[in-house]
PDB file of C-alpha atoms in Angstrom:
ATOM      1  CA  UNK V   1       8.408  28.424 -26.945  1.00 67.00           C
ATOM      2  CA  UNK V   2      12.148  27.636 -27.501  1.00 68.00           C
ATOM      3  CA  UNK V   3      12.642  28.230 -23.986  1.00 68.00           C
ATOM      4  CA  UNK V   4       9.604  26.050 -22.758  1.00 74.00           C
ATOM      5  CA  UNK V   5      11.208  23.187 -24.311  1.00 77.00           C
ATOM      6  CA  UNK V   6      14.623  23.486 -23.155  1.00 85.00           C
ATOM      7  CA  UNK V   7      12.913  22.800 -19.855  1.00 90.00           C
ATOM      8  CA  UNK V   8      11.497  19.327 -21.010  1.00 91.00           C
ATOM      9  CA  UNK V   9      14.734  17.237 -20.037  1.00 92.00           C
ATOM     10  CA  UNK V  10      15.294  18.343 -16.630  1.00 94.00           C
ATOM     11  CA  UNK V  11      11.841  18.528 -15.655  1.00 95.00           C
ATOM     12  CA  UNK V  12      11.517  14.946 -16.801  1.00 94.00           C
ATOM     13  CA  UNK V  13      14.611  13.908 -14.821  1.00 95.00           C
ATOM     14  CA  UNK V  14      12.648  15.849 -11.558  1.00 97.00           C
ATOM     15  CA  UNK V  15       9.346  13.859 -12.143  1.00 96.00           C
ATOM     16  CA  UNK V  16      11.524  10.528 -12.542  1.00 94.00           C
ATOM     17  CA  UNK V  17      13.475  10.751  -9.295  1.00 96.00           C
ATOM     18  CA  UNK V  18      10.201  12.170  -7.598  1.00 96.00           C
ATOM     19  CA  UNK V  19       8.229   9.128  -8.627  1.00 94.00           C
ATOM     20  CA  UNK V  20      11.004   6.694  -7.717  1.00 94.00           C
ATOM     21  CA  UNK V  21      11.181   8.544  -4.410  1.00 95.00           C
ATOM     22  CA  UNK V  22       7.129   8.018  -4.235  1.00 95.00           C
ATOM     23  CA  UNK V  23       6.759   4.459  -3.085  1.00 93.00           C
ATOM     24  CA  UNK V  24       8.788   5.229   0.073  1.00 94.00           C
ATOM     25  CA  UNK V  25       6.972   8.530   0.630  1.00 95.00           C
ATOM     26  CA  UNK V  26       3.480   6.921   0.587  1.00 94.00           C
ATOM     27  CA  UNK V  27       4.686   3.931   2.599  1.00 92.00           C
ATOM     28  CA  UNK V  28       5.079   6.808   5.595  1.00 93.00           C
ATOM     29  CA  UNK V  29       1.394   7.413   5.294  1.00 93.00           C
ATOM     30  CA  UNK V  30      -0.907   5.283   8.159  1.00 92.00           C
ATOM     31  CA  UNK V  31      -3.710   3.098   6.730  1.00 91.00           C
ATOM     32  CA  UNK V  32      -7.202   4.626   6.604  1.00 90.00           C
ATOM     33  CA  UNK V  33      -9.328   2.649   9.115  1.00 87.00           C
ATOM     34  CA  UNK V  34     -12.277   1.754   7.406  1.00 86.00           C
ATOM     35  CA  UNK V  35     -10.605   1.145   4.080  1.00 89.00           C
ATOM     36  CA  UNK V  36      -6.856  -0.345   4.940  1.00 89.00           C
ATOM     37  CA  UNK V  37      -4.241  -1.124   2.070  1.00 90.00           C
ATOM     38  CA  UNK V  38      -6.600  -0.536  -0.713  1.00 91.00           C
ATOM     39  CA  UNK V  39      -6.666   3.482   0.135  1.00 91.00           C
ATOM     40  CA  UNK V  40      -3.077   3.647  -0.932  1.00 93.00           C
ATOM     41  CA  UNK V  41      -4.423   3.993  -4.735  1.00 95.00           C
ATOM     42  CA  UNK V  42      -5.556   7.460  -3.202  1.00 95.00           C
ATOM     43  CA  UNK V  43      -2.032   8.664  -3.247  1.00 95.00           C
ATOM     44  CA  UNK V  44      -1.785   8.353  -7.173  1.00 96.00           C
ATOM     45  CA  UNK V  45      -5.572   8.827  -8.254  1.00 96.00           C
ATOM     46  CA  UNK V  46      -6.598  11.980  -6.298  1.00 96.00           C
ATOM     47  CA  UNK V  47      -3.248  13.850  -8.113  1.00 97.00           C
ATOM     48  CA  UNK V  48      -3.936  12.500 -11.587  1.00 97.00           C
ATOM     49  CA  UNK V  49      -7.704  13.450 -11.226  1.00 97.00           C
ATOM     50  CA  UNK V  50      -7.008  17.078  -9.907  1.00 97.00           C
ATOM     51  CA  UNK V  51      -4.196  17.080 -12.877  1.00 97.00           C
ATOM     52  CA  UNK V  52      -7.257  16.165 -15.343  1.00 97.00           C
ATOM     53  CA  UNK V  53      -8.901  18.758 -14.109  1.00 97.00           C
ATOM     54  CA  UNK V  54      -6.433  21.461 -14.363  1.00 97.00           C
ATOM     55  CA  UNK V  55      -5.486  20.100 -17.630  1.00 97.00           C
ATOM     56  CA  UNK V  56      -9.403  20.610 -18.912  1.00 97.00           C
ATOM     57  CA  UNK V  57      -8.992  24.262 -17.772  1.00 97.00           C
ATOM     58  CA  UNK V  58      -5.789  25.019 -19.532  1.00 97.00           C
ATOM     59  CA  UNK V  59      -6.967  23.354 -22.557  1.00 97.00           C
ATOM     60  CA  UNK V  60     -10.386  26.051 -22.269  1.00 97.00           C
ATOM     61  CA  UNK V  61      -7.999  28.881 -21.407  1.00 97.00           C
ATOM     62  CA  UNK V  62      -5.972  28.357 -24.865  1.00 97.00           C
ATOM     63  CA  UNK V  63      -8.800  27.734 -26.536  1.00 97.00           C
ATOM     64  CA  UNK V  64     -10.263  31.313 -25.668  1.00 97.00           C
ATOM     65  CA  UNK V  65      -7.376  33.194 -26.085  1.00 97.00           C
ATOM     66  CA  UNK V  66      -6.963  31.117 -29.681  1.00 96.00           C
ATOM     67  CA  UNK V  67     -10.424  32.189 -30.483  1.00 95.00           C
ATOM     68  CA  UNK V  68      -9.899  36.157 -29.537  1.00 94.00           C
ATOM     69  CA  UNK V  69      -6.626  36.246 -30.512  1.00 93.00           C
ATOM     70  CA  UNK V  70      -5.764  33.712 -33.361  1.00 92.00           C
ATOM     71  CA  UNK V  71      -2.408  33.034 -31.124  1.00 93.00           C
ATOM     72  CA  UNK V  72      -0.755  29.990 -32.762  1.00 94.00           C
ATOM     73  CA  UNK V  73       0.884  29.354 -29.463  1.00 94.00           C
ATOM     74  CA  UNK V  74      -2.296  29.253 -27.515  1.00 96.00           C
ATOM     75  CA  UNK V  75      -3.496  26.634 -30.199  1.00 95.00           C
ATOM     76  CA  UNK V  76      -0.446  24.612 -29.510  1.00 96.00           C
ATOM     77  CA  UNK V  77      -1.120  24.633 -26.115  1.00 96.00           C
ATOM     78  CA  UNK V  78      -4.931  23.662 -26.069  1.00 97.00           C
ATOM     79  CA  UNK V  79      -3.992  20.733 -28.248  1.00 97.00           C
ATOM     80  CA  UNK V  80      -1.397  19.548 -25.735  1.00 97.00           C
ATOM     81  CA  UNK V  81      -3.246  20.190 -22.829  1.00 97.00           C
ATOM     82  CA  UNK V  82      -6.614  18.282 -24.145  1.00 97.00           C
ATOM     83  CA  UNK V  83      -4.313  15.528 -24.982  1.00 97.00           C
ATOM     84  CA  UNK V  84      -3.087  15.303 -21.307  1.00 97.00           C
ATOM     85  CA  UNK V  85      -6.566  15.609 -20.447  1.00 97.00           C
ATOM     86  CA  UNK V  86      -7.184  12.237 -22.057  1.00 97.00           C
ATOM     87  CA  UNK V  87      -3.975  10.428 -21.032  1.00 97.00           C
ATOM     88  CA  UNK V  88      -4.606  11.570 -17.566  1.00 97.00           C
ATOM     89  CA  UNK V  89      -8.511  10.908 -17.722  1.00 97.00           C
ATOM     90  CA  UNK V  90      -7.528   7.228 -18.731  1.00 96.00           C
ATOM     91  CA  UNK V  91      -5.261   6.624 -15.619  1.00 97.00           C
ATOM     92  CA  UNK V  92      -8.303   8.026 -13.322  1.00 97.00           C
ATOM     93  CA  UNK V  93     -11.085   6.043 -15.137  1.00 97.00           C
ATOM     94  CA  UNK V  94      -8.793   2.824 -14.648  1.00 96.00           C
ATOM     95  CA  UNK V  95      -7.562   3.331 -11.318  1.00 96.00           C
ATOM     96  CA  UNK V  96     -10.904   4.556  -9.658  1.00 95.00           C
ATOM     97  CA  UNK V  97     -12.339   1.382 -10.485  1.00 95.00           C
ATOM     98  CA  UNK V  98     -10.086  -0.871  -9.208  1.00 95.00           C
ATOM     99  CA  UNK V  99     -10.226   1.527  -5.952  1.00 93.00           C
ATOM    100  CA  UNK V 100     -14.076   0.717  -6.034  1.00 94.00           C
ATOM    101  CA  UNK V 101     -14.162  -2.926  -6.467  1.00 93.00           C
ATOM    102  CA  UNK V 102     -12.557  -2.946  -2.907  1.00 91.00           C
ATOM    103  CA  UNK V 103     -14.240  -0.392  -1.058  1.00 91.00           C
ATOM    104  CA  UNK V 104     -17.757  -0.208  -2.947  1.00 91.00           C
ATOM    105  CA  UNK V 105     -18.095  -4.024  -4.066  1.00 90.00           C
ATOM    106  CA  UNK V 106     -18.324  -2.858  -7.536  1.00 93.00           C
ATOM    107  CA  UNK V 107     -16.330  -1.766 -10.298  1.00 94.00           C
ATOM    108  CA  UNK V 108     -18.557   1.233 -11.347  1.00 93.00           C
ATOM    109  CA  UNK V 109     -21.330   3.052 -10.209  1.00 92.00           C
ATOM    110  CA  UNK V 110     -23.421   5.438 -12.435  1.00 92.00           C
ATOM    111  CA  UNK V 111     -23.230   8.162  -9.234  1.00 89.00           C
ATOM    112  CA  UNK V 112     -22.730  12.113 -10.406  1.00 93.00           C
ATOM    113  CA  UNK V 113     -18.643  12.129 -10.217  1.00 94.00           C
ATOM    114  CA  UNK V 114     -17.961   9.087 -12.202  1.00 95.00           C
ATOM    115  CA  UNK V 115     -20.485   9.793 -15.209  1.00 95.00           C
ATOM    116  CA  UNK V 116     -19.039  13.498 -15.470  1.00 95.00           C
ATOM    117  CA  UNK V 117     -15.783  12.478 -15.486  1.00 96.00           C
ATOM    118  CA  UNK V 118     -16.430   9.960 -18.098  1.00 97.00           C
ATOM    119  CA  UNK V 119     -18.724  12.805 -20.168  1.00 97.00           C
ATOM    120  CA  UNK V 120     -15.166  14.879 -19.926  1.00 97.00           C
ATOM    121  CA  UNK V 121     -13.214  12.394 -21.035  1.00 97.00           C
ATOM    122  CA  UNK V 122     -15.392  12.111 -23.833  1.00 97.00           C
ATOM    123  CA  UNK V 123     -15.301  15.484 -24.738  1.00 97.00           C
ATOM    124  CA  UNK V 124     -11.905  15.611 -24.876  1.00 97.00           C
ATOM    125  CA  UNK V 125     -11.488  13.008 -26.909  1.00 97.00           C
ATOM    126  CA  UNK V 126     -13.635  14.247 -29.088  1.00 96.00           C
ATOM    127  CA  UNK V 127     -11.593  17.279 -29.275  1.00 97.00           C
ATOM    128  CA  UNK V 128      -9.016  15.032 -30.404  1.00 96.00           C
ATOM    129  CA  UNK V 129     -11.151  13.410 -33.237  1.00 96.00           C
ATOM    130  CA  UNK V 130     -12.172  16.512 -34.428  1.00 95.00           C
ATOM    131  CA  UNK V 131      -8.488  17.589 -34.588  1.00 93.00           C
ATOM    132  CA  UNK V 132      -7.374  14.789 -36.318  1.00 92.00           C
ATOM    133  CA  UNK V 133     -10.132  14.118 -38.897  1.00 93.00           C
ATOM    134  CA  UNK V 134     -11.895  17.833 -38.977  1.00 88.00           C
ATOM    135  CA  UNK V 135     -10.003  19.060 -42.261  1.00 83.00           C
ATOM    136  CA  UNK V 136      -8.620  22.452 -42.237  1.00 82.00           C
ATOM    137  CA  UNK V 137     -10.616  24.825 -40.050  1.00 83.00           C
ATOM    138  CA  UNK V 138     -11.053  22.337 -37.105  1.00 89.00           C
ATOM    139  CA  UNK V 139      -9.039  24.164 -34.958  1.00 91.00           C
ATOM    140  CA  UNK V 140     -11.907  27.318 -34.453  1.00 93.00           C
ATOM    141  CA  UNK V 141     -14.477  24.417 -33.881  1.00 94.00           C
ATOM    142  CA  UNK V 142     -12.313  22.329 -31.492  1.00 94.00           C
ATOM    143  CA  UNK V 143     -11.680  25.474 -29.622  1.00 95.00           C
ATOM    144  CA  UNK V 144     -15.402  25.930 -28.785  1.00 95.00           C
ATOM    145  CA  UNK V 145     -15.430  22.179 -27.895  1.00 95.00           C
ATOM    146  CA  UNK V 146     -12.024  22.898 -25.375  1.00 96.00           C
ATOM    147  CA  UNK V 147     -14.233  25.816 -23.771  1.00 95.00           C
ATOM    148  CA  UNK V 148     -16.610  23.158 -23.580  1.00 94.00           C
ATOM    149  CA  UNK V 149     -14.715  20.845 -21.704  1.00 94.00           C
ATOM    150  CA  UNK V 150     -13.577  23.435 -19.252  1.00 95.00           C
ATOM    151  CA  UNK V 151     -16.941  24.178 -17.929  1.00 95.00           C
ATOM    152  CA  UNK V 152     -16.844  20.805 -17.100  1.00 94.00           C
ATOM    153  CA  UNK V 153     -13.838  20.896 -14.791  1.00 94.00           C
ATOM    154  CA  UNK V 154     -15.387  22.900 -12.147  1.00 94.00           C
ATOM    155  CA  UNK V 155     -18.563  20.641 -12.664  1.00 94.00           C
ATOM    156  CA  UNK V 156     -16.998  17.598 -12.023  1.00 94.00           C
ATOM    157  CA  UNK V 157     -15.225  18.656  -8.907  1.00 94.00           C
ATOM    158  CA  UNK V 158     -17.933  19.810  -7.082  1.00 93.00           C
ATOM    159  CA  UNK V 159     -20.549  17.279  -7.998  1.00 93.00           C
ATOM    160  CA  UNK V 160     -20.149  15.367  -5.519  1.00 91.00           C
ATOM    161  CA  UNK V 161     -21.156  17.826  -2.950  1.00 90.00           C
ATOM    162  CA  UNK V 162     -24.690  18.474  -5.004  1.00 89.00           C
ATOM    163  CA  UNK V 163     -25.541  14.752  -5.584  1.00 88.00           C
ATOM    164  CA  UNK V 164     -25.618  11.976  -3.138  1.00 85.00           C
ATOM    165  CA  UNK V 165     -22.700   9.742  -4.374  1.00 85.00           C
ATOM    166  CA  UNK V 166     -20.657   6.785  -3.455  1.00 87.00           C
ATOM    167  CA  UNK V 167     -17.598   8.632  -4.033  1.00 91.00           C
ATOM    168  CA  UNK V 168     -15.778  10.225  -0.831  1.00 89.00           C
ATOM    169  CA  UNK V 169     -16.559  14.344  -0.868  1.00 90.00           C
ATOM    170  CA  UNK V 170     -14.351  17.675  -1.707  1.00 89.00           C
ATOM    171  CA  UNK V 171     -13.775  17.787   2.313  1.00 89.00           C
ATOM    172  CA  UNK V 172     -12.094  14.643   2.524  1.00 89.00           C
ATOM    173  CA  UNK V 173      -8.607  16.359   1.002  1.00 88.00           C
ATOM    174  CA  UNK V 174      -8.804  19.583   3.471  1.00 89.00           C
ATOM    175  CA  UNK V 175      -9.289  17.165   6.715  1.00 90.00           C
ATOM    176  CA  UNK V 176      -6.740  14.928   5.734  1.00 91.00           C
ATOM    177  CA  UNK V 177      -4.536  14.405   8.610  1.00 92.00           C
ATOM    178  CA  UNK V 178      -0.696  15.702   7.853  1.00 92.00           C
ATOM    179  CA  UNK V 179       0.869  12.009   7.630  1.00 92.00           C
ATOM    180  CA  UNK V 180      -1.179  11.266   4.830  1.00 94.00           C
ATOM    181  CA  UNK V 181      -1.319  14.871   3.503  1.00 95.00           C
ATOM    182  CA  UNK V 182       2.031  15.199   3.311  1.00 95.00           C
ATOM    183  CA  UNK V 183       2.454  12.120   0.990  1.00 95.00           C
ATOM    184  CA  UNK V 184      -0.428  13.475  -1.122  1.00 96.00           C
ATOM    185  CA  UNK V 185       1.010  16.820  -1.846  1.00 97.00           C
ATOM    186  CA  UNK V 186       4.387  15.050  -2.880  1.00 97.00           C
ATOM    187  CA  UNK V 187       2.733  12.887  -5.491  1.00 97.00           C
ATOM    188  CA  UNK V 188       0.582  16.118  -6.939  1.00 97.00           C
ATOM    189  CA  UNK V 189       3.551  18.027  -7.166  1.00 97.00           C
ATOM    190  CA  UNK V 190       5.783  15.081  -9.246  1.00 97.00           C
ATOM    191  CA  UNK V 191       2.620  14.373 -11.273  1.00 97.00           C
ATOM    192  CA  UNK V 192       2.567  18.802 -11.909  1.00 97.00           C
ATOM    193  CA  UNK V 193       6.091  18.293 -12.971  1.00 97.00           C
ATOM    194  CA  UNK V 194       5.723  15.663 -15.072  1.00 97.00           C
ATOM    195  CA  UNK V 195       2.398  17.206 -16.599  1.00 97.00           C
ATOM    196  CA  UNK V 196       4.149  20.826 -17.193  1.00 97.00           C
ATOM    197  CA  UNK V 197       7.093  18.813 -19.040  1.00 96.00           C
ATOM    198  CA  UNK V 198       4.593  16.792 -21.174  1.00 96.00           C
ATOM    199  CA  UNK V 199       2.496  20.006 -21.933  1.00 96.00           C
ATOM    200  CA  UNK V 200       5.795  22.083 -23.461  1.00 95.00           C
ATOM    201  CA  UNK V 201       6.597  18.581 -25.048  1.00 95.00           C
ATOM    202  CA  UNK V 202       3.506  17.873 -26.791  1.00 96.00           C
ATOM    203  CA  UNK V 203       2.844  21.723 -27.701  1.00 95.00           C
ATOM    204  CA  UNK V 204       6.542  21.469 -29.145  1.00 94.00           C
ATOM    205  CA  UNK V 205       4.848  18.584 -31.623  1.00 95.00           C
ATOM    206  CA  UNK V 206       2.327  20.790 -32.389  1.00 94.00           C
ATOM    207  CA  UNK V 207       4.386  23.412 -33.580  1.00 94.00           C
ATOM    208  CA  UNK V 208       6.886  21.441 -35.879  1.00 93.00           C
ATOM    209  CA  UNK V 209       3.567  19.629 -37.442  1.00 93.00           C
ATOM    210  CA  UNK V 210       2.550  23.463 -38.504  1.00 92.00           C
ATOM    211  CA  UNK V 211       5.916  24.182 -39.203  1.00 92.00           C
ATOM    212  CA  UNK V 212       6.401  20.775 -41.457  1.00 92.00           C
ATOM    213  CA  UNK V 213       2.408  21.512 -42.804  1.00 89.00           C
ATOM    214  CA  UNK V 214       3.865  25.152 -43.787  1.00 87.00           C
ATOM    215  CA  UNK V 215       6.975  24.237 -45.613  1.00 88.00           C
ATOM    216  CA  UNK V 216       5.037  21.152 -47.490  1.00 87.00           C
ATOM    217  CA  UNK V 217       3.129  24.054 -48.566  1.00 85.00           C
ATOM    218  CA  UNK V 218       5.765  25.708 -49.785  1.00 81.00           C
ATOM    219  CA  UNK V 219       7.561  22.722 -51.731  1.00 78.00           C
ATOM    220  CA  UNK V 220       4.230  22.259 -53.561  1.00 77.00           C
ATOM    221  CA  UNK V 221       4.281  26.012 -54.130  1.00 70.00           C
TER     222      UNK V 221
ATOM    223  CA  UNK D   1     -59.517 -31.862 -31.732  1.00 64.00           C
ATOM    224  CA  UNK D   2     -57.809 -34.794 -29.637  1.00 69.00           C
ATOM    225  CA  UNK D   3     -54.363 -34.317 -31.615  1.00 73.00           C
ATOM    226  CA  UNK D   4     -54.791 -30.833 -30.194  1.00 72.00           C
ATOM    227  CA  UNK D   5     -55.421 -31.676 -26.800  1.00 74.00           C
ATOM    228  CA  UNK D   6     -52.772 -34.312 -26.918  1.00 76.00           C
ATOM    229  CA  UNK D   7     -49.934 -31.301 -28.157  1.00 75.00           C
ATOM    230  CA  UNK D   8     -51.198 -29.315 -25.342  1.00 78.00           C
ATOM    231  CA  UNK D   9     -51.042 -31.854 -22.765  1.00 75.00           C
ATOM    232  CA  UNK D  10     -47.683 -32.917 -24.332  1.00 78.00           C
ATOM    233  CA  UNK D  11     -46.231 -28.712 -24.030  1.00 75.00           C
ATOM    234  CA  UNK D  12     -47.943 -28.480 -20.895  1.00 76.00           C
ATOM    235  CA  UNK D  13     -45.924 -31.441 -18.997  1.00 77.00           C
ATOM    236  CA  UNK D  14     -42.593 -29.852 -20.886  1.00 77.00           C
ATOM    237  CA  UNK D  15     -43.149 -26.646 -19.037  1.00 73.00           C
ATOM    238  CA  UNK D  16     -44.013 -28.153 -15.628  1.00 71.00           C
ATOM    239  CA  UNK D  17     -40.960 -30.783 -15.531  1.00 73.00           C
ATOM    240  CA  UNK D  18     -38.310 -28.120 -16.709  1.00 71.00           C
ATOM    241  CA  UNK D  19     -39.829 -25.855 -13.848  1.00 61.00           C
ATOM    242  CA  UNK D  20     -39.147 -29.066 -11.273  1.00 66.00           C
ATOM    243  CA  UNK D  21     -35.446 -29.315 -13.062  1.00 67.00           C
ATOM    244  CA  UNK D  22     -34.591 -25.587 -12.553  1.00 60.00           C
ATOM    245  CA  UNK D  23     -36.586 -25.744  -8.842  1.00 57.00           C
ATOM    246  CA  UNK D  24     -34.556 -28.671  -8.196  1.00 58.00           C
ATOM    247  CA  UNK D  25     -31.157 -27.343  -9.090  1.00 60.00           C
ATOM    248  CA  UNK D  26     -31.674 -24.037  -6.933  1.00 57.00           C
ATOM    249  CA  UNK D  27     -30.415 -24.352  -3.270  1.00 55.00           C
ATOM    250  CA  UNK D  28     -32.743 -24.638  -0.639  1.00 58.00           C
ATOM    251  CA  UNK D  29     -33.771 -21.616   1.378  1.00 61.00           C
ATOM    252  CA  UNK D  30     -32.461 -21.891   4.702  1.00 64.00           C
ATOM    253  CA  UNK D  31     -34.413 -21.946   7.659  1.00 72.00           C
ATOM    254  CA  UNK D  32     -31.725 -20.698  10.171  1.00 76.00           C
ATOM    255  CA  UNK D  33     -28.313 -18.922   9.821  1.00 78.00           C
ATOM    256  CA  UNK D  34     -24.988 -20.158  10.661  1.00 76.00           C
ATOM    257  CA  UNK D  35     -21.973 -18.635  11.403  1.00 75.00           C
ATOM    258  CA  UNK D  36     -19.158 -18.996   8.686  1.00 77.00           C
ATOM    259  CA  UNK D  37     -16.103 -20.622   9.218  1.00 78.00           C
ATOM    260  CA  UNK D  38     -12.603 -18.933   9.968  1.00 77.00           C
ATOM    261  CA  UNK D  39     -11.344 -20.541   6.675  1.00 76.00           C
ATOM    262  CA  UNK D  40     -14.177 -19.824   4.731  1.00 74.00           C
ATOM    263  CA  UNK D  41     -14.479 -16.225   5.943  1.00 71.00           C
ATOM    264  CA  UNK D  42     -11.045 -15.540   4.816  1.00 70.00           C
ATOM    265  CA  UNK D  43     -11.804 -17.086   1.189  1.00 70.00           C
ATOM    266  CA  UNK D  44     -14.633 -14.386   1.209  1.00 69.00           C
ATOM    267  CA  UNK D  45     -12.450 -11.046   1.735  1.00 73.00           C
ATOM    268  CA  UNK D  46     -11.308  -9.331  -1.310  1.00 80.00           C
ATOM    269  CA  UNK D  47      -7.542  -9.173  -0.947  1.00 84.00           C
ATOM    270  CA  UNK D  48      -6.679  -5.393  -1.785  1.00 88.00           C
ATOM    271  CA  UNK D  49      -2.753  -6.145  -2.879  1.00 90.00           C
ATOM    272  CA  UNK D  50      -3.410  -6.870  -6.320  1.00 91.00           C
ATOM    273  CA  UNK D  51      -5.641  -3.978  -6.944  1.00 93.00           C
ATOM    274  CA  UNK D  52      -3.152  -1.866  -5.464  1.00 93.00           C
ATOM    275  CA  UNK D  53      -0.326  -3.159  -7.571  1.00 93.00           C
ATOM    276  CA  UNK D  54      -2.179  -2.972 -10.818  1.00 94.00           C
ATOM    277  CA  UNK D  55      -3.724   0.225 -10.005  1.00 94.00           C
ATOM    278  CA  UNK D  56       0.150   1.358  -9.630  1.00 94.00           C
ATOM    279  CA  UNK D  57       1.539  -0.385 -12.616  1.00 94.00           C
ATOM    280  CA  UNK D  58      -1.418   1.203 -14.982  1.00 95.00           C
ATOM    281  CA  UNK D  59      -0.161   4.420 -14.184  1.00 94.00           C
ATOM    282  CA  UNK D  60       3.584   3.904 -14.495  1.00 93.00           C
ATOM    283  CA  UNK D  61       2.697   1.777 -17.669  1.00 95.00           C
ATOM    284  CA  UNK D  62       0.818   4.838 -19.449  1.00 95.00           C
ATOM    285  CA  UNK D  63       2.736   7.443 -18.269  1.00 94.00           C
ATOM    286  CA  UNK D  64       5.828   5.817 -19.826  1.00 94.00           C
ATOM    287  CA  UNK D  65       4.312   4.548 -22.450  1.00 96.00           C
ATOM    288  CA  UNK D  66       3.186   7.914 -23.593  1.00 96.00           C
ATOM    289  CA  UNK D  67       6.504   9.684 -22.894  1.00 94.00           C
ATOM    290  CA  UNK D  68       8.224   7.078 -24.999  1.00 94.00           C
ATOM    291  CA  UNK D  69       5.397   7.690 -28.022  1.00 96.00           C
ATOM    292  CA  UNK D  70       5.432  11.412 -27.535  1.00 95.00           C
ATOM    293  CA  UNK D  71       9.442  11.819 -27.852  1.00 92.00           C
ATOM    294  CA  UNK D  72       9.116   9.169 -31.007  1.00 95.00           C
ATOM    295  CA  UNK D  73       6.304  11.512 -32.385  1.00 95.00           C
ATOM    296  CA  UNK D  74       8.469  14.754 -31.886  1.00 93.00           C
ATOM    297  CA  UNK D  75      11.739  13.137 -33.426  1.00 94.00           C
ATOM    298  CA  UNK D  76      10.109  11.846 -36.562  1.00 95.00           C
ATOM    299  CA  UNK D  77       8.352  14.857 -37.041  1.00 94.00           C
ATOM    300  CA  UNK D  78      11.283  17.205 -36.559  1.00 92.00           C
ATOM    301  CA  UNK D  79      13.450  14.981 -38.850  1.00 94.00           C
ATOM    302  CA  UNK D  80      10.801  15.413 -41.398  1.00 93.00           C
ATOM    303  CA  UNK D  81      11.071  19.359 -41.068  1.00 91.00           C
ATOM    304  CA  UNK D  82      14.604  19.026 -41.446  1.00 91.00           C
ATOM    305  CA  UNK D  83      14.705  17.174 -44.625  1.00 90.00           C
ATOM    306  CA  UNK D  84      11.606  19.315 -46.191  1.00 89.00           C
ATOM    307  CA  UNK D  85      13.827  22.606 -45.190  1.00 86.00           C
ATOM    308  CA  UNK D  86      16.599  20.749 -46.870  1.00 87.00           C
ATOM    309  CA  UNK D  87      14.712  20.444 -50.251  1.00 83.00           C
ATOM    310  CA  UNK D  88      13.350  24.123 -49.678  1.00 80.00           C
ATOM    311  CA  UNK D  89      16.991  25.664 -49.319  1.00 82.00           C
ATOM    312  CA  UNK D  90      19.011  23.358 -51.316  1.00 73.00           C
ATOM    313  CA  UNK D  91      20.686  23.744 -54.883  1.00 67.00           C
ATOM    314  CA  UNK D  92      17.804  22.497 -56.836  1.00 62.00           C
ATOM    315  CA  UNK D  93      15.209  24.715 -55.110  1.00 61.00           C
ATOM    316  CA  UNK D  94      14.038  27.766 -56.715  1.00 55.00           C
ATOM    317  CA  UNK D  95      14.442  31.255 -55.072  1.00 52.00           C
TER     318      UNK D  95
END
């Protein structure tokens, strides 16, 4: 845990440099033929969406480890991943409608992808509320909620292929022309570096909060 | 009886007049389509730039705000932890 937290400042610096370079990298990508300039939201919206889904998986795996082994580190990682799912989910849910308004003519549509994303976001928000107000023993219950959130991640990803939706299908990414793929991968890497740094930093906070709770109990004794 | 009929007539007149007023406010149904002028067309197209800028601004603001808040929370809890540990290991503490 201590080694991981030492990585946070260099990772944040790398992420900051990559984000500073991102507009110039995105500028090299050509405009998409049917959407034009508005498609540029894609270079932030999609990587953030992928990070949100990965964070849901991390939370689920860490919750499963906590349920079976009662490892405190797994619990800290689960809390961190759940909070990051909510933060990145908020960005996805804010940038998506801005793109939709111009591309589809509506801010929102209750299709499978959008609705399942909102449901997943609410599951992780419920996880955090449970941790905040659940009282003693809420770790186990929230771990079960984390597992449920993890199950939703692949559902959200493939929902566009199972139902007819306004949202583009998953086939967009593998068929992306290389001038567009390069900037997308660059932004994805930048968001992943930032995600790892924030995951370690948030896990450190959870670890410090647990230590503080223990210290207060020792003072009372 | 007459009074009742009068009341009904008054209400009916009111409804008919209201409907006529609403109908007069509505635009007449066009009998033919006419093409829009270039200036009108330009004003109809939703510009993309504000949407793209807003989206990028949201990403930056949310992430920078979150990093700032998280850093402050970590510093506060670690400072508090040091204080409590100092009280535990200090001269007045029990063994």
